[in-house]
Amino acid sequence: MHRTLATAVAITFLFASTARAEEKAEPLPGFGMGIGIGLGNAYTGGTPATPPISILATFNLSDSFRLEPNFGFWVVTEGATASSLLDAVAGSKGGYGVQAGLGAFYLTRPLKQMALYGGGRIGMIFSGASATVDGVDVDASQSSIYVAPTLGFEWWIVRAFSIGGELQVPLRWYLDPTIKTGGTSTTVSTSKFGTGFESLIFMRFYL
C-alpha cells in the first residue's frame, strides 16, 4: 500500500513539472475541515504517528501555503497494547493513543481541480497501556515527539469538497515512560528513536 501511494505521488509530481492548466484556477477556499483515514504503517517501535481516524483543520493562507492542525485518537482493545510499553506483559487490558500535531505545506496547482503539496507535520503522541501482572494492576504511559516529511495530492470534486492522499516518513523520539504499580510510580529510562513509512487518505470539506 505504501509503495503504491508513493508511486502515485511521485508520478503526479512528475506530471506537474510539465503540465499546464488550460484555465486559470480559482483561488483556494480559505478554510476547511477534513477526516483522515490511516492506511496502516511500516514502523519501528511504539504507536504509529498516523491514527486510524484523525480530524484536520485546513487553513489555506494563500494559493501556495497551507497550515493544518490535526488531532487523532485511537483505542486499543484488550489483549493488545497502545504502545510498546507493556509488549512483554501477558494479560494486557489494552490502551489508548492521543495525537496532536501541525502541518505546514507548499502547494502547487498543475490543474484547476488538483493541488500537489509537500512539507511536513510535527506533533506529539500521548499513549498508555494497562495490564494485570500476578494480580497487581500495572499502568504505563509515555509521550513522544515526531517530525514527518510529507508529500500529498488533493483533487476537488466540487469547490467545497476534495479527496486525496498523503505519504509520510515520520521520525519519532520517545520520552521516558512512567510505570505505575499499585501506589508506586516509577520513571524508566528507555528513551528510543523510531522511523518508518505511513500513509493516509482524506476527505476535506471547505466553507
mmCIF file of C-alpha atoms in Angstrom:
data_model
loop_
_atom_site.group_PDB
_atom_site.id
_atom_site.type_symbol
_atom_site.label_atom_id
_atom_site.label_comp_id
_atom_site.label_asym_id
_atom_site.label_seq_id
_atom_site.Cartn_x
_atom_site.Cartn_y
_atom_site.Cartn_z
ATOM 1 C CA MET A 1 0.000 0.000 0.000
ATOM 2 C CA HIS A 2 2.805 2.402 0.906
ATOM 3 C CA ARG A 3 4.690 1.667 -2.340
ATOM 4 C CA THR A 4 1.511 2.188 -4.374
ATOM 5 C CA LEU A 5 0.779 5.545 -2.777
ATOM 6 C CA ALA A 6 4.431 6.623 -3.056
ATOM 7 C CA THR A 7 4.446 5.743 -6.761
ATOM 8 C CA ALA A 8 1.212 7.642 -7.357
ATOM 9 C CA VAL A 9 2.524 10.737 -5.591
ATOM 10 C CA ALA A 10 5.850 10.591 -7.472
ATOM 11 C CA ILE A 11 4.138 10.227 -10.872
ATOM 12 C CA THR A 12 1.791 13.078 -10.067
ATOM 13 C CA PHE A 13 4.662 15.385 -9.055
ATOM 14 C CA LEU A 14 6.499 14.470 -12.285
ATOM 15 C CA PHE A 15 3.386 15.269 -14.276
ATOM 16 C CA ALA A 16 3.136 18.630 -12.516
ATOM 17 C CA SER A 17 6.555 19.665 -13.791
ATOM 18 C CA THR A 18 5.346 19.553 -17.430
ATOM 19 C CA ALA A 19 1.573 20.001 -17.262
ATOM 20 C CA ARG A 20 -0.075 23.382 -17.867
ATOM 21 C CA ALA A 21 -3.534 24.297 -16.684
ATOM 22 C CA GLU A 22 -5.876 25.110 -19.567
ATOM 23 C CA GLU A 23 -7.828 27.510 -17.382
ATOM 24 C CA LYS A 24 -6.727 29.804 -14.595
ATOM 25 C CA ALA A 25 -7.508 28.064 -11.313
ATOM 26 C CA GLU A 26 -9.815 29.778 -8.862
ATOM 27 C CA PRO A 27 -8.288 30.818 -5.519
ATOM 28 C CA LEU A 28 -8.309 28.014 -2.953
ATOM 29 C CA PRO A 29 -11.030 28.095 -0.295
ATOM 30 C CA GLY A 30 -9.641 29.706 2.842
ATOM 31 C CA PHE A 31 -10.790 27.223 5.488
ATOM 32 C CA GLY A 32 -11.933 23.624 5.634
ATOM 33 C CA MET A 33 -12.339 20.608 7.898
ATOM 34 C CA GLY A 34 -11.239 17.125 6.973
ATOM 35 C CA ILE A 35 -11.192 13.499 8.038
ATOM 36 C CA GLY A 36 -8.042 11.432 7.563
ATOM 37 C CA ILE A 37 -8.066 7.625 7.471
ATOM 38 C CA GLY A 38 -4.780 5.844 8.191
ATOM 39 C CA LEU A 39 -3.917 3.009 5.808
ATOM 40 C CA GLY A 40 -1.530 1.256 8.169
ATOM 41 C CA ASN A 41 2.168 1.663 8.701
ATOM 42 C CA ALA A 42 5.565 0.064 8.370
ATOM 43 C CA TYR A 43 7.034 1.300 11.610
ATOM 44 C CA THR A 44 9.768 0.507 14.094
ATOM 45 C CA GLY A 45 8.620 0.707 17.688
ATOM 46 C CA GLY A 46 5.583 2.015 19.507
ATOM 47 C CA THR A 47 2.364 3.676 18.424
ATOM 48 C CA PRO A 48 2.342 4.895 14.804
ATOM 49 C CA ALA A 49 2.189 8.643 14.134
ATOM 50 C CA THR A 50 -0.902 8.222 11.933
ATOM 51 C CA PRO A 51 -4.034 7.227 13.899
ATOM 52 C CA PRO A 52 -6.844 5.233 12.240
ATOM 53 C CA ILE A 53 -9.029 8.370 12.224
ATOM 54 C CA SER A 54 -7.837 11.967 12.503
ATOM 55 C CA ILE A 55 -9.505 15.373 12.279
ATOM 56 C CA LEU A 56 -7.861 18.012 10.061
ATOM 57 C CA ALA A 57 -8.417 21.792 10.234
ATOM 58 C CA THR A 58 -7.158 23.237 6.929
ATOM 59 C CA PHE A 59 -6.100 26.901 6.641
ATOM 60 C CA ASN A 60 -5.095 27.905 3.104
ATOM 61 C CA LEU A 61 -3.305 31.174 3.835
ATOM 62 C CA SER A 62 -2.613 31.634 0.120
ATOM 63 C CA ASP A 63 -2.773 29.568 -3.068
ATOM 64 C CA SER A 64 0.693 28.230 -2.275
ATOM 65 C CA PHE A 65 0.843 27.926 1.530
ATOM 66 C CA ARG A 66 -1.227 25.863 3.971
ATOM 67 C CA LEU A 67 -1.244 25.337 7.731
ATOM 68 C CA GLU A 68 -3.134 22.316 9.060
ATOM 69 C CA PRO A 69 -3.566 21.406 12.746
ATOM 70 C CA ASN A 70 -4.656 17.803 13.269
ATOM 71 C CA PHE A 71 -5.988 15.698 16.130
ATOM 72 C CA GLY A 72 -6.276 11.927 16.392
ATOM 73 C CA PHE A 73 -7.383 9.397 18.984
ATOM 74 C CA TRP A 74 -7.363 5.616 18.997
ATOM 75 C CA VAL A 75 -8.243 2.883 21.456
ATOM 76 C CA VAL A 76 -6.525 -0.488 21.595
ATOM 77 C CA THR A 77 -8.645 -3.435 22.640
ATOM 78 C CA GLU A 78 -7.964 -5.852 25.444
ATOM 79 C CA GLY A 79 -5.159 -8.265 24.646
ATOM 80 C CA ALA A 80 -3.151 -5.661 22.739
ATOM 81 C CA THR A 81 -1.178 -2.565 23.697
ATOM 82 C CA ALA A 82 -1.327 1.057 22.565
ATOM 83 C CA SER A 83 2.449 1.246 22.594
ATOM 84 C CA SER A 84 5.477 -0.934 23.174
ATOM 85 C CA LEU A 85 5.396 -0.153 26.907
ATOM 86 C CA LEU A 86 3.869 -3.448 28.011
ATOM 87 C CA ASP A 87 4.580 -5.628 24.992
ATOM 88 C CA ALA A 88 6.192 -8.289 27.158
ATOM 89 C CA VAL A 89 3.276 -8.472 29.588
ATOM 90 C CA ALA A 90 0.574 -11.073 29.103
ATOM 91 C CA GLY A 91 -2.998 -10.204 30.038
ATOM 92 C CA SER A 92 -2.967 -6.688 28.646
ATOM 93 C CA LYS A 93 -6.128 -4.658 29.193
ATOM 94 C CA GLY A 94 -5.433 -2.555 26.106
ATOM 95 C CA GLY A 95 -4.756 1.159 25.994
ATOM 96 C CA TYR A 96 -5.057 4.413 24.091
ATOM 97 C CA GLY A 97 -3.180 6.943 21.991
ATOM 98 C CA VAL A 98 -3.825 10.676 21.547
ATOM 99 C CA GLN A 99 -2.137 12.708 18.822
ATOM 100 C CA ALA A 100 -1.922 16.484 18.356
ATOM 101 C CA GLY A 101 0.067 18.000 15.520
ATOM 102 C CA LEU A 102 0.542 20.785 12.999
ATOM 103 C CA GLY A 103 1.365 20.590 9.299
ATOM 104 C CA ALA A 104 2.882 23.262 7.041
ATOM 105 C CA PHE A 105 2.858 22.775 3.257
ATOM 106 C CA TYR A 106 3.806 24.407 -0.023
ATOM 107 C CA LEU A 107 1.150 23.841 -2.719
ATOM 108 C CA THR A 108 1.250 23.873 -6.494
ATOM 109 C CA ARG A 109 -1.742 23.712 -8.885
ATOM 110 C CA PRO A 110 -0.855 21.840 -12.116
ATOM 111 C CA LEU A 111 -4.567 21.525 -12.914
ATOM 112 C CA LYS A 112 -7.554 23.640 -11.970
ATOM 113 C CA GLN A 113 -9.059 20.919 -9.777
ATOM 114 C CA MET A 114 -5.821 19.444 -8.389
ATOM 115 C CA ALA A 115 -3.204 20.510 -5.864
ATOM 116 C CA LEU A 116 0.095 18.838 -5.004
ATOM 117 C CA TYR A 117 1.807 19.677 -1.763
ATOM 118 C CA GLY A 118 4.975 18.996 0.137
ATOM 119 C CA GLY A 119 6.134 19.924 3.607
ATOM 120 C CA GLY A 120 5.945 18.270 6.975
ATOM 121 C CA ARG A 121 3.989 17.554 10.116
ATOM 122 C CA ILE A 122 5.210 17.920 13.687
ATOM 123 C CA GLY A 123 3.441 16.894 16.862
ATOM 124 C CA MET A 124 3.219 14.790 19.973
ATOM 125 C CA ILE A 125 1.584 11.480 20.830
ATOM 126 C CA PHE A 126 0.486 10.523 24.326
ATOM 127 C CA SER A 127 -0.068 6.802 24.778
ATOM 128 C CA GLY A 128 -0.899 4.493 27.631
ATOM 129 C CA ALA A 129 -1.429 0.816 28.352
ATOM 130 C CA SER A 130 -2.515 -1.296 31.300
ATOM 131 C CA ALA A 131 -2.243 -4.912 32.378
ATOM 132 C CA THR A 132 -2.687 -7.153 35.390
ATOM 133 C CA VAL A 133 0.504 -8.935 36.463
ATOM 134 C CA ASP A 134 0.279 -11.516 39.267
ATOM 135 C CA GLY A 135 -2.921 -9.881 40.482
ATOM 136 C CA VAL A 136 -1.403 -6.386 40.536
ATOM 137 C CA ASP A 137 -2.611 -3.627 38.191
ATOM 138 C CA VAL A 138 0.160 -2.075 36.129
ATOM 139 C CA ASP A 139 -0.349 1.170 34.173
ATOM 140 C CA ALA A 140 2.172 2.674 31.775
ATOM 141 C CA SER A 141 2.179 6.000 29.953
ATOM 142 C CA GLN A 142 4.601 7.577 27.519
ATOM 143 C CA SER A 143 4.904 10.682 25.348
ATOM 144 C CA SER A 144 6.714 11.000 22.050
ATOM 145 C CA ILE A 145 7.607 13.749 19.592
ATOM 146 C CA TYR A 146 7.595 13.306 15.825
ATOM 147 C CA VAL A 147 8.642 15.178 12.687
ATOM 148 C CA ALA A 148 7.189 13.767 9.458
ATOM 149 C CA PRO A 149 8.279 14.938 5.971
ATOM 150 C CA THR A 150 5.124 14.675 3.852
ATOM 151 C CA LEU A 151 4.037 14.548 0.192
ATOM 152 C CA GLY A 152 0.390 14.671 -0.799
ATOM 153 C CA PHE A 153 -2.152 15.329 -3.521
ATOM 154 C CA GLU A 154 -5.688 16.712 -3.421
ATOM 155 C CA TRP A 155 -8.464 16.560 -6.018
ATOM 156 C CA TRP A 156 -11.531 18.790 -5.856
ATOM 157 C CA ILE A 157 -14.771 17.027 -6.822
ATOM 158 C CA VAL A 158 -16.513 20.366 -6.351
ATOM 159 C CA ARG A 159 -15.139 23.567 -4.839
ATOM 160 C CA ALA A 160 -16.420 22.662 -1.362
ATOM 161 C CA PHE A 161 -15.284 19.003 -1.332
ATOM 162 C CA SER A 162 -11.999 17.260 -2.101
ATOM 163 C CA ILE A 163 -10.311 13.876 -1.699
ATOM 164 C CA GLY A 164 -6.665 12.872 -1.704
ATOM 165 C CA GLY A 165 -3.829 11.066 -0.013
ATOM 166 C CA GLU A 166 -0.536 11.546 1.816
ATOM 167 C CA LEU A 167 2.706 9.685 2.287
ATOM 168 C CA GLN A 168 4.652 10.441 5.489
ATOM 169 C CA VAL A 169 8.096 9.448 6.748
ATOM 170 C CA PRO A 170 7.855 10.127 10.500
ATOM 171 C CA LEU A 171 10.957 10.479 12.646
ATOM 172 C CA ARG A 172 9.960 9.660 16.224
ATOM 173 C CA TRP A 173 11.613 10.349 19.581
ATOM 174 C CA TYR A 174 10.169 8.525 22.600
ATOM 175 C CA LEU A 175 10.452 10.095 26.048
ATOM 176 C CA ASP A 176 10.982 8.069 29.221
ATOM 177 C CA PRO A 177 7.784 6.190 30.179
ATOM 178 C CA THR A 178 6.151 6.199 33.591
ATOM 179 C CA ILE A 179 5.134 2.862 35.143
ATOM 180 C CA LYS A 180 2.618 2.762 37.978
ATOM 181 C CA THR A 181 2.384 -0.417 40.053
ATOM 182 C CA GLY A 182 -0.110 -0.235 42.870
ATOM 183 C CA GLY A 183 0.577 3.117 44.539
ATOM 184 C CA THR A 184 4.158 3.398 43.274
ATOM 185 C CA SER A 185 5.130 5.467 40.234
ATOM 186 C CA THR A 186 8.491 4.972 38.515
ATOM 187 C CA THR A 187 10.108 6.680 35.513
ATOM 188 C CA VAL A 188 12.018 4.185 33.400
ATOM 189 C CA SER A 189 14.992 5.257 31.291
ATOM 190 C CA THR A 190 14.109 3.606 27.973
ATOM 191 C CA SER A 191 14.046 6.550 25.564
ATOM 192 C CA LYS A 192 14.458 5.491 21.938
ATOM 193 C CA PHE A 193 14.102 6.517 18.298
ATOM 194 C CA GLY A 194 11.846 5.076 15.608
ATOM 195 C CA THR A 195 11.046 5.768 11.966
ATOM 196 C CA GLY A 196 9.138 4.236 9.060
ATOM 197 C CA PHE A 197 6.537 4.924 6.356
ATOM 198 C CA GLU A 198 2.901 5.875 6.899
ATOM 199 C CA SER A 199 0.073 6.806 4.577
ATOM 200 C CA LEU A 200 -3.469 8.117 4.765
ATOM 201 C CA ILE A 201 -6.388 9.098 2.570
ATOM 202 C CA PHE A 202 -8.644 12.030 3.380
ATOM 203 C CA MET A 203 -11.773 13.989 2.624
ATOM 204 C CA ARG A 204 -11.863 17.760 3.106
ATOM 205 C CA PHE A 205 -14.967 19.954 3.314
ATOM 206 C CA TYR A 206 -14.489 23.659 2.614
ATOM 207 C CA LEU A 207 -16.544 26.699 3.522
#
